[in-house]
Coordinates of C-alpha atoms in Angstrom, one line a residue:
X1 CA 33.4 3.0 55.1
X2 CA 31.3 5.2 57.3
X3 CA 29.8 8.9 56.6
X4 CA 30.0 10.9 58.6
X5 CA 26.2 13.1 58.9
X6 CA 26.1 17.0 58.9
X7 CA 23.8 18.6 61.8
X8 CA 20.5 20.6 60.7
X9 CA 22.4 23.6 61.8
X10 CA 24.9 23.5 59.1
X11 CA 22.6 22.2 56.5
X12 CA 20.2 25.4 57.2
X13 CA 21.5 28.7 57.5
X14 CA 18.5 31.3 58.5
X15 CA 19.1 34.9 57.5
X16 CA 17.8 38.3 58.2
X17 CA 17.7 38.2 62.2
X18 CA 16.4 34.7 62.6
X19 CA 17.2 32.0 64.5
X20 CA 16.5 28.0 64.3
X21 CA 15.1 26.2 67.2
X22 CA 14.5 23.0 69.0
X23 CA 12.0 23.2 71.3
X24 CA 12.1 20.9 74.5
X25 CA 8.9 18.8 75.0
X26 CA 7.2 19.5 78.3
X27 CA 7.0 17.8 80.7
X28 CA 4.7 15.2 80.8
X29 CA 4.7 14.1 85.3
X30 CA 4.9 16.6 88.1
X31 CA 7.5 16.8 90.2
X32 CA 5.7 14.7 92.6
X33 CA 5.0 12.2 90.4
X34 CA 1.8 12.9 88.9
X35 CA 1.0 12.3 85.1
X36 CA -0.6 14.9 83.3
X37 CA -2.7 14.4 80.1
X38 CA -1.4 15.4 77.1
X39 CA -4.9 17.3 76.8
X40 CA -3.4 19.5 79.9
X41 CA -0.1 19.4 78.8
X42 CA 1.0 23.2 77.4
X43 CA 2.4 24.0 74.0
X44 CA 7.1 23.9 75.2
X45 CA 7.8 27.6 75.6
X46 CA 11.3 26.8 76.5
X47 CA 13.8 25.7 73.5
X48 CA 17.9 24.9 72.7
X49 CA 19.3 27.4 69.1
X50 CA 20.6 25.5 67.0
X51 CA 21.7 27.8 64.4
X52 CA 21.7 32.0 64.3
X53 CA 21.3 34.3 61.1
X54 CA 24.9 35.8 60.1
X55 CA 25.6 38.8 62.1
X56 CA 25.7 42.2 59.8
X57 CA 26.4 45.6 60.0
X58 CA 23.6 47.0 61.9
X59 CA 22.7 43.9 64.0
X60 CA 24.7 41.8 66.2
X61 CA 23.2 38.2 67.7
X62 CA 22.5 38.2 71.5
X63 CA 21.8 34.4 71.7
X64 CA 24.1 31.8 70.1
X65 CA 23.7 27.9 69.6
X66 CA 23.4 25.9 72.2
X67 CA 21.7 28.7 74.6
X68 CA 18.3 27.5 76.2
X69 CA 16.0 30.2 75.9
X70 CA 12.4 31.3 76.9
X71 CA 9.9 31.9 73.8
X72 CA 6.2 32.9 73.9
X73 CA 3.7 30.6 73.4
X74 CA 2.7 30.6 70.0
X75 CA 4.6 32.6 67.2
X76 CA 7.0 31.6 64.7
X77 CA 7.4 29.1 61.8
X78 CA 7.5 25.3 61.8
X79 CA 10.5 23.5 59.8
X80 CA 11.4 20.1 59.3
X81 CA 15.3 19.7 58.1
X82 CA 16.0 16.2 57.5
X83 CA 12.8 14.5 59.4
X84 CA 13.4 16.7 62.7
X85 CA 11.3 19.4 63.2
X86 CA 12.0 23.1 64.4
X87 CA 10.8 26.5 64.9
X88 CA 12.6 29.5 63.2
X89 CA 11.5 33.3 64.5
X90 CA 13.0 36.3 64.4
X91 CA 15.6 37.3 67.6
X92 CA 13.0 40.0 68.4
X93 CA 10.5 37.0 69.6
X94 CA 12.7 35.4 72.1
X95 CA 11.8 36.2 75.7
X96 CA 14.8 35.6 77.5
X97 CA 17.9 33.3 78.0
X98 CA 17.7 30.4 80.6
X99 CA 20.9 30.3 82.6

């Protein structure tokens, strides 16, 4: 018999105006080719939500799961649900959404 696994996003619910990320790895050749060290290589400012806090009275989402979105550099909290590991910051700190 085979079990079925949940996702992180239903195992982790974040709350007050949060939302859970996974951020996309940079990228690690140019487009022409060229390798760049992973000395050179920036800290991924772009990532995919994976899970948004429950809407409530005052405050309604503007991103949803699955949107790839533009974050600052550094900011927000590390989390590892089951072995994988994410970010989770608050709405506020997301830059834009990458269409």
């Amino acid at each position: 018999m085979f079990r079925a696994t949940r996702s992180a996003f239903v195992k982790f619910t974040p709350l007050n105006k949060q939302v859970l990320l996974e951020r996309v790895a940079p990228a690690a050749t140019t487009q022409a080719g060229i390798m760049i060290p992973q000395a050179a290589q920036a800290k991924a400012n772009e990532a995919k939500i994976v899970a948004v806090a429950p809407e409530t009275k005052d405050w309604a989402a503007t991103v949803k799961v699955g949107d790839m979105v533009l974050l600052r550099e550094w900011g927000g909290q590390t989390v590892k649900v089951d072995g994988t590991e994410y970010t989770l910051m608050r709405e506020d700190d997301i830059l834009g959404v990458l269409n």
